[in-house]
CSV table of C-alpha atoms in Angstrom, one decimal:
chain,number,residue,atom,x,y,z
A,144,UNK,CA,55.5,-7.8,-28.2
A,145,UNK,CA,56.7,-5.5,-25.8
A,146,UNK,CA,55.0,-1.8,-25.7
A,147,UNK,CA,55.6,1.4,-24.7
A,148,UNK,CA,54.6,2.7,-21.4
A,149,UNK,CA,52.8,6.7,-20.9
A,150,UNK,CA,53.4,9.0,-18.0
A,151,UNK,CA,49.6,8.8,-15.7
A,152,UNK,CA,47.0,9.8,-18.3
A,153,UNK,CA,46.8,13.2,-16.5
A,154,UNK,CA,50.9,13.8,-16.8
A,155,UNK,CA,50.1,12.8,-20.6
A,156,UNK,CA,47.1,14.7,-21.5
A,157,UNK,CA,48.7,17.8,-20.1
A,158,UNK,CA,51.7,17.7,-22.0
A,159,UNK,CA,49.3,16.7,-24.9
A,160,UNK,CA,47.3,20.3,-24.1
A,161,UNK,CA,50.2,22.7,-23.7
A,162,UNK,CA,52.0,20.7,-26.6
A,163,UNK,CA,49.5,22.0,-28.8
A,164,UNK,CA,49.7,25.4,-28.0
A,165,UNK,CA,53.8,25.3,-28.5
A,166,UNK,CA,53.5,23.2,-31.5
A,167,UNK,CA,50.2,25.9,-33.6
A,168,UNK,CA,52.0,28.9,-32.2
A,169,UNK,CA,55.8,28.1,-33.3
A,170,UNK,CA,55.0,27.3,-36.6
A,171,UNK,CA,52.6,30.1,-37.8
A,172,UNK,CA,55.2,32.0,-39.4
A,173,UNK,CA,54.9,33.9,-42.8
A,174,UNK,CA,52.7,36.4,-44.3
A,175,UNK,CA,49.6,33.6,-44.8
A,176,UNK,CA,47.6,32.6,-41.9
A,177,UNK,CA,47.5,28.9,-41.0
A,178,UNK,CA,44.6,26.6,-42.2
A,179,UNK,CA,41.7,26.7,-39.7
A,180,UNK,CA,42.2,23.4,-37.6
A,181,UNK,CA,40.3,20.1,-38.7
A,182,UNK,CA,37.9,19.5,-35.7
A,183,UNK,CA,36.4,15.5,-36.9
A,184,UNK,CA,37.3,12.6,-39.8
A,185,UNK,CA,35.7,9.6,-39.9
A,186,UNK,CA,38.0,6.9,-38.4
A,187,UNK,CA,40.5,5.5,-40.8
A,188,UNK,CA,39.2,1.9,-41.5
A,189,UNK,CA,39.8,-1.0,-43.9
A,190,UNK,CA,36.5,-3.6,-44.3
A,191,UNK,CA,33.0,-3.8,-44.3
A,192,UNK,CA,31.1,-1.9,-41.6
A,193,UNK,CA,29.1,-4.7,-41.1
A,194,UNK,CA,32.0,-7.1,-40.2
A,195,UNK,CA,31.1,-9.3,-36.9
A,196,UNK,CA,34.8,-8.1,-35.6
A,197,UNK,CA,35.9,-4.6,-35.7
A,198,UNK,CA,40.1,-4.7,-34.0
A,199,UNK,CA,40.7,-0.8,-33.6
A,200,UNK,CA,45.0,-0.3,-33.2
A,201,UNK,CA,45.8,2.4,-30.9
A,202,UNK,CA,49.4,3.4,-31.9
A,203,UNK,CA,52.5,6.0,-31.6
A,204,UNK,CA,53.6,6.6,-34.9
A,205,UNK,CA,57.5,7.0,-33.2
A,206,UNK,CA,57.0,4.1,-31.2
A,207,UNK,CA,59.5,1.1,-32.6
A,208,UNK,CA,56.8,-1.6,-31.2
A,209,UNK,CA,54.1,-0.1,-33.5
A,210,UNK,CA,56.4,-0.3,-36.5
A,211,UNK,CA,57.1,-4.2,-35.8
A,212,UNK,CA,53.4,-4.4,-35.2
A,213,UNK,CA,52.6,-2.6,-38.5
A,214,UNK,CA,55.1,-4.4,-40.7
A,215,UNK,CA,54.7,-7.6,-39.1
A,216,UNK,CA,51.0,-8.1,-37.6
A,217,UNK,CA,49.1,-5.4,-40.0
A,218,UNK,CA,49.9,-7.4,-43.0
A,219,UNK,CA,48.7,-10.6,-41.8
A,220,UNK,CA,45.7,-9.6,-40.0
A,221,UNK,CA,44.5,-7.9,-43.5
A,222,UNK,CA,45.7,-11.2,-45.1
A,223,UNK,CA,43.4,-13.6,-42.6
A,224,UNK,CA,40.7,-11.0,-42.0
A,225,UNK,CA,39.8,-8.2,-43.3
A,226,UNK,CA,39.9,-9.2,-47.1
A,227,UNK,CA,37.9,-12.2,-46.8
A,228,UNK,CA,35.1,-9.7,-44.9
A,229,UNK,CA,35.3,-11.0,-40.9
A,230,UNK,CA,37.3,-8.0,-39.5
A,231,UNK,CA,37.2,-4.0,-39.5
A,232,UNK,CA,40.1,-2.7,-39.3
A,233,UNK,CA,40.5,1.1,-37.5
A,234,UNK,CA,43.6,2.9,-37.1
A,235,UNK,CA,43.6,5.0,-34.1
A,236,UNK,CA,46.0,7.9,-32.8
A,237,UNK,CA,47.6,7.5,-29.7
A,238,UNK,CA,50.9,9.6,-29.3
A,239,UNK,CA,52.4,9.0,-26.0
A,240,UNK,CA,54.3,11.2,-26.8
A,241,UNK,CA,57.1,9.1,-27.6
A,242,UNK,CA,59.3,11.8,-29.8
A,243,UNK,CA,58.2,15.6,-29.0
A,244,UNK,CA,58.1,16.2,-32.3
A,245,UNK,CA,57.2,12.9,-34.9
A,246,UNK,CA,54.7,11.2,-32.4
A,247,UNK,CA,52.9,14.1,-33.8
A,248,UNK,CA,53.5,15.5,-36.8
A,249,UNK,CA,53.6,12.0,-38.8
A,250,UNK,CA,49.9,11.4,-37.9
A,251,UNK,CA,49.0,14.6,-38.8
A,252,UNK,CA,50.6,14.2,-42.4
A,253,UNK,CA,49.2,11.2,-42.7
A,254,UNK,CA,45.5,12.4,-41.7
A,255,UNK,CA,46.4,15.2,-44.2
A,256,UNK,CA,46.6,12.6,-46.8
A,257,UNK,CA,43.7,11.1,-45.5
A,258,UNK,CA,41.8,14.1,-45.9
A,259,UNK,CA,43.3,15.1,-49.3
A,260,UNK,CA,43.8,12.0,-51.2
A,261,UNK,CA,41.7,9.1,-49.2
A,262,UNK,CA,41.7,6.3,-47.0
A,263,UNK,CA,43.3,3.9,-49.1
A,264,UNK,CA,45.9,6.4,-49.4
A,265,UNK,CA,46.6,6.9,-46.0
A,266,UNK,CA,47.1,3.1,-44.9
A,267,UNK,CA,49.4,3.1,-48.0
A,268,UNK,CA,51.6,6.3,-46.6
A,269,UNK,CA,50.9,4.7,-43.0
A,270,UNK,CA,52.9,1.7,-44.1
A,271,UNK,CA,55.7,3.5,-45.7
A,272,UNK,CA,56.3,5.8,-42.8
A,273,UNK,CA,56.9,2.3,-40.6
A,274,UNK,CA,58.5,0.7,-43.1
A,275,UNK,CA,60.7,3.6,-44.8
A,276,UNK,CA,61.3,6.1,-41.3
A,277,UNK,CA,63.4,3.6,-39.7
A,278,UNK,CA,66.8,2.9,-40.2
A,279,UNK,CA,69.1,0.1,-38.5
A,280,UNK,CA,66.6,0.1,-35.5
A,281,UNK,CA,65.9,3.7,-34.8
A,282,UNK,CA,64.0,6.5,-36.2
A,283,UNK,CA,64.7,8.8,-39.2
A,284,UNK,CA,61.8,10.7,-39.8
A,285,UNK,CA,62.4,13.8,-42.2
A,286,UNK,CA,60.0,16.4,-43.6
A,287,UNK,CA,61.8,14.6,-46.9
A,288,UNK,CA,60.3,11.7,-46.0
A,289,UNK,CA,57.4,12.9,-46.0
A,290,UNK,CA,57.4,14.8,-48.9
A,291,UNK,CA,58.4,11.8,-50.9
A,292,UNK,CA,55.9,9.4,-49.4
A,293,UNK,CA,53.1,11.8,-50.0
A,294,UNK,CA,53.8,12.3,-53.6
A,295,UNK,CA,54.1,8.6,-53.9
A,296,UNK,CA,50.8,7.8,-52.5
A,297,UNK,CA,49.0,10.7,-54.4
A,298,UNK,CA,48.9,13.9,-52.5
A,299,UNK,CA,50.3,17.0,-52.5
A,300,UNK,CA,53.8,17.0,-50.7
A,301,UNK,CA,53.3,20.7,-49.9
A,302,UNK,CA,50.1,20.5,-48.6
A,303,UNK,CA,50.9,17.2,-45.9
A,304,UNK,CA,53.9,19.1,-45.1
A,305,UNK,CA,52.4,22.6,-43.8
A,306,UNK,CA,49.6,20.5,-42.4
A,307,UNK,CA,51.5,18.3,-40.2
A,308,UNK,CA,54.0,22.0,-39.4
A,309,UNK,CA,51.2,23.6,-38.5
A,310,UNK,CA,49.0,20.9,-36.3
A,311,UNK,CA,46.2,21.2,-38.8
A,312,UNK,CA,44.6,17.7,-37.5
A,313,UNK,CA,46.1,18.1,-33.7
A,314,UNK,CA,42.4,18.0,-32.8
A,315,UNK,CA,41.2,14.9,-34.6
A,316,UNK,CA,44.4,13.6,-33.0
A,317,UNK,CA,44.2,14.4,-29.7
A,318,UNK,CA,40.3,13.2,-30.1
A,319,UNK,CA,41.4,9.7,-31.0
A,320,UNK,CA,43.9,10.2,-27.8
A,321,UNK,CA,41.5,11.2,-25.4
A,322,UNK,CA,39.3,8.0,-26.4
A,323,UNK,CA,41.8,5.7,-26.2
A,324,UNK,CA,42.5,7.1,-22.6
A,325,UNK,CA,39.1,6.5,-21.8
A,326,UNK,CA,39.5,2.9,-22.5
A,327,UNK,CA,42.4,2.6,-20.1
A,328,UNK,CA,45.0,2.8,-23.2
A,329,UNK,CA,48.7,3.6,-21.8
A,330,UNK,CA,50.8,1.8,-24.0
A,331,UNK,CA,51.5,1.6,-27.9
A,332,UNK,CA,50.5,-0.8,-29.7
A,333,UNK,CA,46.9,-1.3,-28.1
A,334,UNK,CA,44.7,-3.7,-29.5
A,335,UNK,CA,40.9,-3.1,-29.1
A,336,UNK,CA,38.5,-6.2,-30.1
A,337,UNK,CA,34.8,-5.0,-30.3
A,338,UNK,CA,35.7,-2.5,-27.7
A,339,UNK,CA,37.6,-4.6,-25.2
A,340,UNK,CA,41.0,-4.2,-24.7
A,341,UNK,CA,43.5,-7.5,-25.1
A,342,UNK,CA,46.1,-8.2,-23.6
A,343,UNK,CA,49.3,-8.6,-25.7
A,344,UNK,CA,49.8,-7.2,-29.4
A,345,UNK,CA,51.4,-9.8,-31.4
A,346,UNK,CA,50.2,-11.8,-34.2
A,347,UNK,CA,48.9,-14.7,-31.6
A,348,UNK,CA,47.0,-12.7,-29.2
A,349,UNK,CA,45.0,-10.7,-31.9
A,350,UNK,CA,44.2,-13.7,-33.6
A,351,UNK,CA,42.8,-15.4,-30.6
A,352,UNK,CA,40.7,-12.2,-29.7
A,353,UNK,CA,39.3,-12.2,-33.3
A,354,UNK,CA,38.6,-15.9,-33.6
A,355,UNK,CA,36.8,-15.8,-29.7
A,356,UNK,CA,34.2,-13.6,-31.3
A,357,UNK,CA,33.5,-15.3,-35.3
């Protein structure tokens, strides 16, 4: 599985910094002052916290190899793993950016309906967003979208909507970004195995990692 490739971690995390700033100060409009920013969330996971393996997925919500990995890999991996107890499963931010716009608004509606609604939730609007915001190969994310996935999975449409607008969770975002920089993470999909990072991200390679470490 092929991935995609960032700019030097310090091109990135500079346009990461001043995106920020263009993305909380153009959409403040309105009589009603924006929601104070959301600083920490606990790390969206599926299976026990004691489970020997924990595989953490760095990915770019606009990235077309994390939708193949998410409709194709995900599935499986919960399948083999994680509901039978051996794996932890974490979702982890990691906009390259590949769109200006979705590689960071769709994680931050969907860490909206994280905070609002629950984990369970938010793998469930996760899902959709690969599945449903991609059309004959290429991307069609819509605040629509959005709005219908949310209500679907449980939470309030407008609330995931202004929260995502606004760059409510831009911090826990960017926090999940700076950590997968740290481990030397410049492509999406990144697989992380009990903190090491493998090499390749397709069904094969992940199941190798996991069963190297049972």
């Amino acid at each position: 599985m092929r991935r995609h490739r960032s700019l030097t971690r310090r091109d990135a995390l500079t346009a990461s910094a001043s995106g920020a700033v263009a993305l909380i100060a153009g959409c403040l409009g309105g009589s009603e002052a924006a929601a104070d920013p959301v600083e920490s969330m606990p790390t969206p996971a599926r299976g026990p916290e004691d489970a020997p393996v924990t595989v953490g997925v760095f990915e770019d919500y606009a990235c077309p190899h994390c939708r193949s990995f998410a409709t194709d890999v995900y599935p499986k991996l919960i399948a083999d793993y994680v509901d039978g107890g051996e794996v932890r499963y974490e979702h982890r931010d990691f906009p390259i950016p590949v769109h200006d716009r979705w590689s960071w608004e769709a994680p931050g509606a969907a860490r909206a309906v994280q905070d609002t609604a629950g984990v369970d939730a938010f793998f469930t609007f996760t899902r959709r967003l690969f599945a449903d915001g991609w059309e004959n190969g290429s991307m069609a994310y819509s605040r629509s979208l959005l709005r219908t996935v949310a209500a679907d999975v449980g939470a309030d449409p407008d609330t995931v909507v202004a929260a995502a607008g606004e760059g409510r969770y831009r911090p826990v975002i960017d926090a999940d970004r700076e950590a997968g920089a740290d481990l030397g993470v410049r492509g999406t999909p990144t697989v992380v195995v009990n903190g090491d990072v493998i090499e390749g991200a397709d069904y094969p390679a992940v199941q190798s990692a996991i069963e190297a470490r049972l």
